[in-house]
Short mmCIF file of C-alpha atoms and ligand atoms in Angstrom, two decimals:
data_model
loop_
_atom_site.label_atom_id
_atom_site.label_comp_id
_atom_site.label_asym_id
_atom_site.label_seq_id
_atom_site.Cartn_x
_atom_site.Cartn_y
_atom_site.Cartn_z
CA UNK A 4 -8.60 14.47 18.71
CA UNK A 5 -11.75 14.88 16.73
CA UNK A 6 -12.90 17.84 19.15
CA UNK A 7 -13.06 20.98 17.72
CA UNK A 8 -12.45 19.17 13.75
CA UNK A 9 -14.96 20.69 11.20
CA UNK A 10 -16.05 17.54 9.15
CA UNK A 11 -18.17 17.43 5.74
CA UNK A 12 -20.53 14.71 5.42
CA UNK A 13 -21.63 13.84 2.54
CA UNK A 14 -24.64 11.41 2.61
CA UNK A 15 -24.56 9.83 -1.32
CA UNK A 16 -27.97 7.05 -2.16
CA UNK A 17 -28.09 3.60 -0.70
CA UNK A 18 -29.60 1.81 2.10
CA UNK A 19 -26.37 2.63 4.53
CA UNK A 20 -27.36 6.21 4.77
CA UNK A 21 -29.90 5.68 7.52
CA UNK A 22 -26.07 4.58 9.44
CA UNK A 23 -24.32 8.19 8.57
CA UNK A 24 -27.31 9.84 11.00
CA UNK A 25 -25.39 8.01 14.04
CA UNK A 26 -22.07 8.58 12.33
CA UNK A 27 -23.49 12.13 12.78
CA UNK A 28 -24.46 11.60 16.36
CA UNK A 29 -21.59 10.12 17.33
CA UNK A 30 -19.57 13.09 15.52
CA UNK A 31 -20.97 15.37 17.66
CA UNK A 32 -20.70 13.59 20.32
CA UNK A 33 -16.76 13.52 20.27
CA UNK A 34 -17.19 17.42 19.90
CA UNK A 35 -16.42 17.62 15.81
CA UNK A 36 -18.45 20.38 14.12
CA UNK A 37 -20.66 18.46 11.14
CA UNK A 38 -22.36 20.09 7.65
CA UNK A 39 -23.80 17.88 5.12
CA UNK A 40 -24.25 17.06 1.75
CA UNK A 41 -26.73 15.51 0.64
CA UNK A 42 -27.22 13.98 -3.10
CA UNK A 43 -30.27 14.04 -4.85
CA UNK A 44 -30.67 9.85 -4.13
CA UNK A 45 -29.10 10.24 -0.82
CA UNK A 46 -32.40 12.78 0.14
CA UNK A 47 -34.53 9.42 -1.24
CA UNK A 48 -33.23 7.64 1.85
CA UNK A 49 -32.81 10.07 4.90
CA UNK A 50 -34.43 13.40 4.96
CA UNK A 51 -32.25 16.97 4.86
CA UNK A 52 -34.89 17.30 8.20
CA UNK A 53 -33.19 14.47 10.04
CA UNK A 54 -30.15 15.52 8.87
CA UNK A 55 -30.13 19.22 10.25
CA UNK A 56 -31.72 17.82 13.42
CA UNK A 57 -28.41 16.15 14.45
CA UNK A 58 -25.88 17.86 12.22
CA UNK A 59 -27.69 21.50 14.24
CA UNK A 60 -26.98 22.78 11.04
CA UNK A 61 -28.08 23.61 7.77
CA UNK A 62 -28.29 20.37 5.39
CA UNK A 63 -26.74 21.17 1.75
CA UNK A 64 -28.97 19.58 -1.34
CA UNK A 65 -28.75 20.86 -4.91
CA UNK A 66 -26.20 23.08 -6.55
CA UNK A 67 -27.46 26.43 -7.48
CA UNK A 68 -29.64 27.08 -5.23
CA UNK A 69 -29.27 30.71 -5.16
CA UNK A 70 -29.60 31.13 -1.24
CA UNK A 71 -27.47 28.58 -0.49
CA UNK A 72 -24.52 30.39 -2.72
CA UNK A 73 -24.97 33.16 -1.24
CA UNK A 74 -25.27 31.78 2.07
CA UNK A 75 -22.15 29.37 1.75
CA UNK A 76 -20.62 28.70 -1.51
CA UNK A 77 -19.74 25.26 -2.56
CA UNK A 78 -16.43 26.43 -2.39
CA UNK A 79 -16.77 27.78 1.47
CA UNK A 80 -17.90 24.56 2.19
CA UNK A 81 -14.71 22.79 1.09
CA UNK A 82 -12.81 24.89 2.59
CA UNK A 83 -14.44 25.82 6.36
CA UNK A 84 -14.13 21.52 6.46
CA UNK A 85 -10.97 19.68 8.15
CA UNK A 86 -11.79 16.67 6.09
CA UNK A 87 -14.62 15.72 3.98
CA UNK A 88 -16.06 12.45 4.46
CA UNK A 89 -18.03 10.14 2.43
CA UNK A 90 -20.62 7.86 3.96
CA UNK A 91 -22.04 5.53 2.28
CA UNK A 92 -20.54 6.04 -0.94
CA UNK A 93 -22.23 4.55 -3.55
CA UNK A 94 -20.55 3.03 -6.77
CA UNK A 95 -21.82 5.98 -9.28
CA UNK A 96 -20.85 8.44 -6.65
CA UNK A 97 -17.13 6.69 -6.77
CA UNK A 98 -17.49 6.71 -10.54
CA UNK A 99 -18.17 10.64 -10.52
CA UNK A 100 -15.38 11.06 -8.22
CA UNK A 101 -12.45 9.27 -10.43
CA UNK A 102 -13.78 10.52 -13.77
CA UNK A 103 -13.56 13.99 -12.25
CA UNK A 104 -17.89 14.80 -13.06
CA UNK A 105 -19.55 17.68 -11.04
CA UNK A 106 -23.14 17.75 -11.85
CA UNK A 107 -24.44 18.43 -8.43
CA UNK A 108 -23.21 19.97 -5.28
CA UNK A 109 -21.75 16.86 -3.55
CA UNK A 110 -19.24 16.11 -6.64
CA UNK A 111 -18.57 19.87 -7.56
CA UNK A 112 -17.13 20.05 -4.08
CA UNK A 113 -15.24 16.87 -4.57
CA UNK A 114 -13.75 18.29 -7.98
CA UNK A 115 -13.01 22.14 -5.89
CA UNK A 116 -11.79 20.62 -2.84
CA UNK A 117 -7.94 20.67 -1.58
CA UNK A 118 -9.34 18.86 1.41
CA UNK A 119 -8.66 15.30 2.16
CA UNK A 120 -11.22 12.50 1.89
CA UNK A 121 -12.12 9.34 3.67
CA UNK A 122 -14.73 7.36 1.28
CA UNK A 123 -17.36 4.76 3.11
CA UNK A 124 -18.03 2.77 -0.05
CA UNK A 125 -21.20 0.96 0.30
CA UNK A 126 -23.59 -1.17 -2.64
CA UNK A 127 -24.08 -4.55 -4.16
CA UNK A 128 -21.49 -7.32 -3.80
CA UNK A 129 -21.71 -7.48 -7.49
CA UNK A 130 -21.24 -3.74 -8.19
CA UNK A 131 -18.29 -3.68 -5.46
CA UNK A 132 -16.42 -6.71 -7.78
CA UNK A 133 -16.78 -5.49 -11.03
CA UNK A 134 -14.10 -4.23 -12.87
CA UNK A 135 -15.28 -0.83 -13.30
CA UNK A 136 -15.81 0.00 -9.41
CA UNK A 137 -12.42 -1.40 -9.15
CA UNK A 138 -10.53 0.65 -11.31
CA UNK A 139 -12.35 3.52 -9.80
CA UNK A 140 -10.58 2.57 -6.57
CA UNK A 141 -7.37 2.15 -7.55
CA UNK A 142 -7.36 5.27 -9.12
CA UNK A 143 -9.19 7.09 -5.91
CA UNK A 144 -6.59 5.48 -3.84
CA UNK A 145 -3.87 6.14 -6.26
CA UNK A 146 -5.41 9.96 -5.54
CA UNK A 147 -4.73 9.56 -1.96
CA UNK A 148 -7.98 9.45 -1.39
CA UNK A 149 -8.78 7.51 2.45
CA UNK A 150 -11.50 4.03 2.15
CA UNK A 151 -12.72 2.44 5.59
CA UNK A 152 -14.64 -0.66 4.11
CA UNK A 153 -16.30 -1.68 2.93
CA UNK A 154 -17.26 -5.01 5.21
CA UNK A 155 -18.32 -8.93 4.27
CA UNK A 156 -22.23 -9.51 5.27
CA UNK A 157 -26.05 -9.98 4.07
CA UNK A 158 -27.05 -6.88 2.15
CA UNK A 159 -29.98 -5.61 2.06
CA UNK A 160 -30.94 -6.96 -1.57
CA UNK A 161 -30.67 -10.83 -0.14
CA UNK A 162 -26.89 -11.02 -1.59
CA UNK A 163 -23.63 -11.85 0.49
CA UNK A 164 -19.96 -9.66 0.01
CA UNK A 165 -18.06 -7.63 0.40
CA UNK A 166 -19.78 -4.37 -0.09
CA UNK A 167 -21.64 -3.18 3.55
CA UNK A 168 -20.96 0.05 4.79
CA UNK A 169 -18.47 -0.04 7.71
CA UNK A 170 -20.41 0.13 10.79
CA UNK A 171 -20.69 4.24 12.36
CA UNK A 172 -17.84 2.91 15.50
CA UNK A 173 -15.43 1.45 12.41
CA UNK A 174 -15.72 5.45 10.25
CA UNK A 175 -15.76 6.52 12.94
CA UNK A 176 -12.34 5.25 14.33
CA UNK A 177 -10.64 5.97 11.07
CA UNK A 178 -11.44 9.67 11.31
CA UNK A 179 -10.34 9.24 14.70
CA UNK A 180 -7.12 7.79 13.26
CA UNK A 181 -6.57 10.29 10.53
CA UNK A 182 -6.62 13.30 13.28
CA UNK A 183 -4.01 11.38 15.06
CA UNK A 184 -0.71 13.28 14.71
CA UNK A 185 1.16 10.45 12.91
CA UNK A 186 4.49 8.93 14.26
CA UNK A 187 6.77 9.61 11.56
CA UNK A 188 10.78 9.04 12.86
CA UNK A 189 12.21 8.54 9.42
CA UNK A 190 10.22 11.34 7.56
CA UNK A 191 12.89 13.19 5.25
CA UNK A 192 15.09 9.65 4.63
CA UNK A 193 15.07 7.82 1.67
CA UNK A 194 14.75 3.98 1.56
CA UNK A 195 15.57 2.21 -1.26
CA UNK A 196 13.70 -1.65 -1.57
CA UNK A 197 14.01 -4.58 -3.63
CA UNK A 198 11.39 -7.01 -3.78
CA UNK A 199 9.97 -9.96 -5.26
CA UNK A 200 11.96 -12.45 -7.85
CA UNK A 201 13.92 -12.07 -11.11
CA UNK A 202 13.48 -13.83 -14.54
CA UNK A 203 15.83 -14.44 -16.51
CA UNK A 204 15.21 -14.90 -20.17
CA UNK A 205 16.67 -18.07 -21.84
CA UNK A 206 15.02 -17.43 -25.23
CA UNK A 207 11.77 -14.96 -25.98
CA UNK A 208 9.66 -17.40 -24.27
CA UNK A 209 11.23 -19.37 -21.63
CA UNK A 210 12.85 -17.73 -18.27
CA UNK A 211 14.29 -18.88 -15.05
CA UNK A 212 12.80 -17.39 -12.11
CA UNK A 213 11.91 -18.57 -8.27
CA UNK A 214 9.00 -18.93 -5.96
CA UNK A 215 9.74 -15.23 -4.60
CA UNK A 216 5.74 -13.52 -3.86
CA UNK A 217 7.78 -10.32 -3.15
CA UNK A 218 5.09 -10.07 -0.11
CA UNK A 219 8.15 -9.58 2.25
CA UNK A 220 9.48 -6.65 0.63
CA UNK A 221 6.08 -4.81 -0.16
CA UNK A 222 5.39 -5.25 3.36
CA UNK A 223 9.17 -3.54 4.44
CA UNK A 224 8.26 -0.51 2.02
CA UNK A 225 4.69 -0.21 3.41
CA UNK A 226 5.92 -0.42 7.04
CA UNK A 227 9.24 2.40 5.87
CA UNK A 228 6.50 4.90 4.52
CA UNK A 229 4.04 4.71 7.03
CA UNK A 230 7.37 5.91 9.52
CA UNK A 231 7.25 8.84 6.91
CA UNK A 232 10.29 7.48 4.43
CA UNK A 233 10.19 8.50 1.10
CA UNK A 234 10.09 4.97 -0.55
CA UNK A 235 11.41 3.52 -3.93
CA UNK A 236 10.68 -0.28 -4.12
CA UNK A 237 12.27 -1.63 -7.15
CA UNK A 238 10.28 -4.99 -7.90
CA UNK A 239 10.78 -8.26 -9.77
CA UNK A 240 7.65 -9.44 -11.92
CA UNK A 241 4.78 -10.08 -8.83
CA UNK A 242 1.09 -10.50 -8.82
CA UNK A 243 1.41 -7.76 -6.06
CA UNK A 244 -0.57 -4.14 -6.96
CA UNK A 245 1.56 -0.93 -6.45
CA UNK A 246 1.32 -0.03 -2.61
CA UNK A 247 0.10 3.47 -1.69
CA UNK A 248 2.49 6.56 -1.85
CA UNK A 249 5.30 4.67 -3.02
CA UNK A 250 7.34 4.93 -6.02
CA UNK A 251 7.05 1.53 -7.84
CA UNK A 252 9.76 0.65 -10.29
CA UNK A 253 8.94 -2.39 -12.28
CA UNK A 254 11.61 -4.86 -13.55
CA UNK A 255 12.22 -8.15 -15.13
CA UNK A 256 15.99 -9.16 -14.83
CA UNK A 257 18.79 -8.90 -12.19
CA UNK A 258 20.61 -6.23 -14.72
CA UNK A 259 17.61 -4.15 -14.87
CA UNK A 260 17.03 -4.37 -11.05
CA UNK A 261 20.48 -3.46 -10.65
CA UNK A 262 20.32 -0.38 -13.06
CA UNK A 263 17.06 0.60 -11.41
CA UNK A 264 18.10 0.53 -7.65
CA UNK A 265 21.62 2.55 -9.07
CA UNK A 266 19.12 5.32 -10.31
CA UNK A 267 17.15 5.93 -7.23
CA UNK A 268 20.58 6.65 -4.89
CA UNK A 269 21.31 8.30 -3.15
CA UNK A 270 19.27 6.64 -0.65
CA UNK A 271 19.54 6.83 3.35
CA UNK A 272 18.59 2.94 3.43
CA UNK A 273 18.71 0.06 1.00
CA UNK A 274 16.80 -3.09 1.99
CA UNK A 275 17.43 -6.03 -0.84
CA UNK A 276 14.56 -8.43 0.21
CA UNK A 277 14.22 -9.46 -3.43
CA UNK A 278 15.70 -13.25 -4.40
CA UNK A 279 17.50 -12.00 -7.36
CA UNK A 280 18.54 -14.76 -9.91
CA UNK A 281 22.20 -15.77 -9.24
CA UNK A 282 22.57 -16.76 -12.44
CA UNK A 283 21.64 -16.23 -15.88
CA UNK A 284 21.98 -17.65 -19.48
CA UNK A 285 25.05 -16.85 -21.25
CA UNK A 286 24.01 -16.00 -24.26
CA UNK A 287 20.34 -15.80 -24.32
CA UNK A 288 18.97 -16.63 -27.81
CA UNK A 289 17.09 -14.43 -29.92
CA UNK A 290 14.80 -17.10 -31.41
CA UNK A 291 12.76 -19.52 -29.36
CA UNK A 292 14.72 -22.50 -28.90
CA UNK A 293 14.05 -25.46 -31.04
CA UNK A 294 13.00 -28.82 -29.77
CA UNK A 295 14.93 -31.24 -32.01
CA UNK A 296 13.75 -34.47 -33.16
CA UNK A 297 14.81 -37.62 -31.14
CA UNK A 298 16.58 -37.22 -27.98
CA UNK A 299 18.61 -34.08 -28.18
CA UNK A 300 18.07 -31.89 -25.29
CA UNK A 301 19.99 -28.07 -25.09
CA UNK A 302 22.69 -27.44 -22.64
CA UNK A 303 22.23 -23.99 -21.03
CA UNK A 304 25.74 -22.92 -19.65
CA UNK A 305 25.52 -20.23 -17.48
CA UNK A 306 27.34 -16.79 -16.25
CA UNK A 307 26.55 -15.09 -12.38
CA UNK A 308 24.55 -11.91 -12.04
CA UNK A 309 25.75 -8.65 -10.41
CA UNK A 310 24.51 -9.37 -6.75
CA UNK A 311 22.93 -6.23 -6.06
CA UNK A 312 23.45 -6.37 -2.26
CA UNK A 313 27.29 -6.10 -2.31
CA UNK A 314 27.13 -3.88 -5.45
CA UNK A 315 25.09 -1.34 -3.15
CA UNK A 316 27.11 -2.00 -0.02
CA UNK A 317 29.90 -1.41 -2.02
CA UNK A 318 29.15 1.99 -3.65
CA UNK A 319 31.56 4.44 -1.82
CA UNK A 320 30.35 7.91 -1.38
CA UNK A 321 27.33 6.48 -2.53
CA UNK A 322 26.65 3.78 -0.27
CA UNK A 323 23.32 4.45 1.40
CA UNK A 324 24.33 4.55 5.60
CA UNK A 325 22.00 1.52 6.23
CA UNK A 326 22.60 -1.37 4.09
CA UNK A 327 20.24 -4.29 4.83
CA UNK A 328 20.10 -7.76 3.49
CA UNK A 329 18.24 -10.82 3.45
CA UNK A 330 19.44 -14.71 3.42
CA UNK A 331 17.13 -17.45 2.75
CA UNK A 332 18.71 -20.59 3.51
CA UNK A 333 17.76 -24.03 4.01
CA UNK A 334 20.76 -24.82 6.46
CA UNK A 335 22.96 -23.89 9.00
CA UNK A 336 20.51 -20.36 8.72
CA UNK A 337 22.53 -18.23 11.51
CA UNK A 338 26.75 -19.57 10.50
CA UNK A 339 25.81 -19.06 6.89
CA UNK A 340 24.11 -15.97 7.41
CA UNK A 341 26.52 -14.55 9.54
CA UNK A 342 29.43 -15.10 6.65
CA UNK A 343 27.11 -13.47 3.87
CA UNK A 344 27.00 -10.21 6.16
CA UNK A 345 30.96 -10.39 5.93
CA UNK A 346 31.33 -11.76 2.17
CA UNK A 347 28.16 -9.13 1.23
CA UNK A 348 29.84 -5.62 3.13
CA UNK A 349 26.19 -4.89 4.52
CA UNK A 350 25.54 -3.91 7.42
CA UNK A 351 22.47 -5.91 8.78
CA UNK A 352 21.15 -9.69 7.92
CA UNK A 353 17.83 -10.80 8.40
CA UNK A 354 17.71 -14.61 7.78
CA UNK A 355 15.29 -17.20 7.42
CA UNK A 356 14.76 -20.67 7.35
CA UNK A 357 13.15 -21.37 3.56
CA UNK A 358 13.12 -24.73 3.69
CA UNK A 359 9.92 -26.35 2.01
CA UNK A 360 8.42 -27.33 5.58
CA UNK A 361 8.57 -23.61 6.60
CA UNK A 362 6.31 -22.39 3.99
CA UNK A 363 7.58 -19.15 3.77
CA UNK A 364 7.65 -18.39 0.38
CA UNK A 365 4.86 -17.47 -1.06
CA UNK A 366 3.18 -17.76 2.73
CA UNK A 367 2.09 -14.61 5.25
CA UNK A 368 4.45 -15.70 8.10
CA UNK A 369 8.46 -15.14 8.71
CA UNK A 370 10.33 -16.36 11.35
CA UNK A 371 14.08 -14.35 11.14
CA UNK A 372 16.99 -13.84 12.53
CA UNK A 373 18.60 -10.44 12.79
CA UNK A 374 22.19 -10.59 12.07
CA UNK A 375 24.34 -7.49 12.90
CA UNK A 376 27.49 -6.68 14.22
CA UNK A 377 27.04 -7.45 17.86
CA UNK A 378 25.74 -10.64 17.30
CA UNK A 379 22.01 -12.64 16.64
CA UNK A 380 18.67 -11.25 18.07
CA UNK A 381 16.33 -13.76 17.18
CA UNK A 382 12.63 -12.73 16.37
CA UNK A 383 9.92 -14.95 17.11
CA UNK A 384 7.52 -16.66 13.53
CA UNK A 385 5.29 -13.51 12.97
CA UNK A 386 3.41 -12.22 10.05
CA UNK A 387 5.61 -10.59 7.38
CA UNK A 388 3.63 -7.33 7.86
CA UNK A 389 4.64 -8.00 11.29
CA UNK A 390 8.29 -8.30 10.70
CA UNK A 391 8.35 -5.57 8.50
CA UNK A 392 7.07 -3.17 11.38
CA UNK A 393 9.25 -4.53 13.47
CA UNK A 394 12.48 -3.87 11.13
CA UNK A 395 11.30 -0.39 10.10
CA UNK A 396 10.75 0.32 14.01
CA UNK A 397 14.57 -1.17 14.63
CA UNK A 398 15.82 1.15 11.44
CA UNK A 399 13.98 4.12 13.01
CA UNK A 400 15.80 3.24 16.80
CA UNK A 401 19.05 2.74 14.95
CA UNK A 402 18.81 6.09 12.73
CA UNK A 403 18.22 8.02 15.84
CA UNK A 404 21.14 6.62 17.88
CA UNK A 405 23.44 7.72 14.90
CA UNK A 406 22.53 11.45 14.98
O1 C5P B 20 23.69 -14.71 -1.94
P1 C5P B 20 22.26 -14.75 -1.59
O2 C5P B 20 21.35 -14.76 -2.79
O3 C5P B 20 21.88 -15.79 -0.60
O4 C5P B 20 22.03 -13.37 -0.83
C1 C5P B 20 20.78 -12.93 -0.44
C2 C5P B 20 20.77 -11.45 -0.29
O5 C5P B 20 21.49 -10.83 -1.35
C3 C5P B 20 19.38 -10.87 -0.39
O6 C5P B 20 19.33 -9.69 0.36
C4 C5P B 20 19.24 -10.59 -1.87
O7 C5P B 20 18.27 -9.58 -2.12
C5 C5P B 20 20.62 -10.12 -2.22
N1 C5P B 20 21.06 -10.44 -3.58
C6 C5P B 20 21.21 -9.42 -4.49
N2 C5P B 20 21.67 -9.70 -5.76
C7 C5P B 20 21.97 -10.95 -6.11
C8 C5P B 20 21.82 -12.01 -5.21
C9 C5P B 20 21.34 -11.71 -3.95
O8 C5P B 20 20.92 -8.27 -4.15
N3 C5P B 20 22.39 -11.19 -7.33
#
């Protein structure tokens, strides 16, 4: 797959560099045609000689060199490349990249390129924590820009982290990976997801809410878009971050979650993995609630929230064609289960046992049931990226069959 790819290396400073020369070698080895870059402190650690001497090319150094525009043009470079890859790259080089600087060649063809990018981040433990490198990332990945690493080991400065350049094998089986033509059955659908838990405000201060980590439903709208579905994951309050290339809706209450998933139909498939609130206050009070002196206590009476699930199931000409739900019970899972696809209008049930001794809230493991309308496949206790696969996979198979 890499055969015949034009890649563009660019070597940034740091002790990992001496690594890109058999990312280079191994490159070339799989048949890909490599140039590189090589910044000012990346030269302090390999030579442009070394460089050319497996690249068999020219190596690229400083920015206006007038032979070298004329030669190839920073812009040329960008764009006679497949895909531009960064190994190592350092934490200033990162910087550079997400505040959009070009002061030398390597990150003016980072600002001119159209040209995808895999980063190899590699420096100090320290430097790879702090905030700054972090919000560098998020905003790089937020960019769509590719990282493979950095790994946990001894660094060269005596420290231990996260913060080693990925080994040459690891790069290079993620530029492997990104010339892979991608599997991508429900490209062109839209999924709809809920996710996570609800609060529900009692006064300004004080809500009712639920052990929900809203892990299971990230991991359904990771697992939809990587089958190429155009995602909207409308999520309760979680400690979750926004997952790549999908279109995060944040809300608080079961009214606003309701309102939100409403907005993003039509949708191809809804998937309500969030534990919405059942209930909320009836009248929530605009002051904080008063503790009294001696032994008063408040009674809260209560009303029911719209249940989202049958709302959606429920939406006539509007009803997405796959309507999935979840049921978390602590009893009788399957006879329950199998009533709430009934009482509920969906069309699938994924159930699961959430009793205390399961540890599935909040945990990485899910051990469901698959409810639909010829009866119970049962799935054995995976990981909840695991399921999710597995349910986007059995979406996928059960699109296809329907066209
Ligand atoms: O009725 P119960 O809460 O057990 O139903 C669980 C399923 O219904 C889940 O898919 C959940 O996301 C959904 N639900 C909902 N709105 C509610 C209550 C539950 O969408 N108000």
């Amino acid at each position: 797959m890499i055969a015949g790819k034009s890649i563009l290396l660019v070597v940034t400073g740091g002790i990992a560099a001496y690594k890109s020369l058999e990312l280079i070698r191994r490159l070339r080895d799989s048949g890909a045609f490599v140039r590189a870059i090589l910044t000012k402190s990346g030269a302090e650690f390999v030579t442009p000689l070394s460089v050319s001497a497996l690249t068999g090319e020219k190596t690229f150094v400083e920015l206006f060199s007038l032979t070298d525009e004329t030669e190839i043009g920073h812009i040329q470079l960008s764009r006679q490349s497949d895909l531009i890859v960064v190994a190592p790259a350092s934490a200033d080089f990162m910087a550079k990249m997400a505040h959009g600087r070009a002061d030398d060649l390597a990150s003016t063809v980072m600002l001119a390129t159209d040209k995808d990018v895999l980063l190899a981040p590699a420096m100090n433990v320290r430097m790879w924590d702090h905030p700054a490198t972090q919000e560098n990332l998020a905003t790089l990945l937020q960019r769509g820009i590719g990282i493979v690493g950095p790994n946990e080991g001894s660094m060269a400065c005596g420290e231990f982290g996260l913060g080693r350049m990925s080994e040459p094998s690891e790069i290079l089986a993620a530029i492997e990976d990104y010339f892979t033509p991608k599997d991508t059955p429900l490209s062109g659908l839209k999924a709809l997801v809920t996710a996570g838990p609800t609060h529900e405000a009692l006064d300004p201060v004080r809500y009712i809410a639920n052990h929900s980590s809203g892990k299971q439903g990230y991991a359904i709208a990771q697992a939809l878009r990587s089958l190429g579905a155009d995602v909207t994951l409308v999520s309760g309050p979680t400690q979750l971050s926004p997952p790549e290339g999908i279109n995060r809706v944040s809300v608080t209450s079961a009214r606003e979650m309701l309102s939100a998933c409403q907005e993003a139909l039509p949708a191809d498939i809804a998937i309500c993995a969030a534990a919405v609130a059942d209930w909320r206050v009836a009248e929530q009070s605009n002051q904080k609630i008063k503790k009294t002196s001696g032994e008063d206590t408040p009674t809260l009476s209560f009303v029911q929230n719209p249940d989202i699930l049958a709302t959606l199931a429920k939406q006539g000409p509007k009803r997405p064609g796959l309507v999935v739900g979840f049921a978390a019970e602590t009893e009788n899972v399957e006879s329950n289960a199998k009533s709430k696809r009934k009482r509920k209008g969906c069309d699938w049930i994924l159930a699961n046992d959430v009793s205390p001794e399961t540890e599935t809230f909040g945990g990485d493991t899910n051990t469901l049931f698959l409810i639909d309308e010829t009866g119970t496949d049962r799935w054995t206790k995976m990981t909840k990226d695991a399921a999710a696969e597995k349910l986007s996979r059995r979406i996928a198979d059960k699109l296809k069959l329907n066209t």
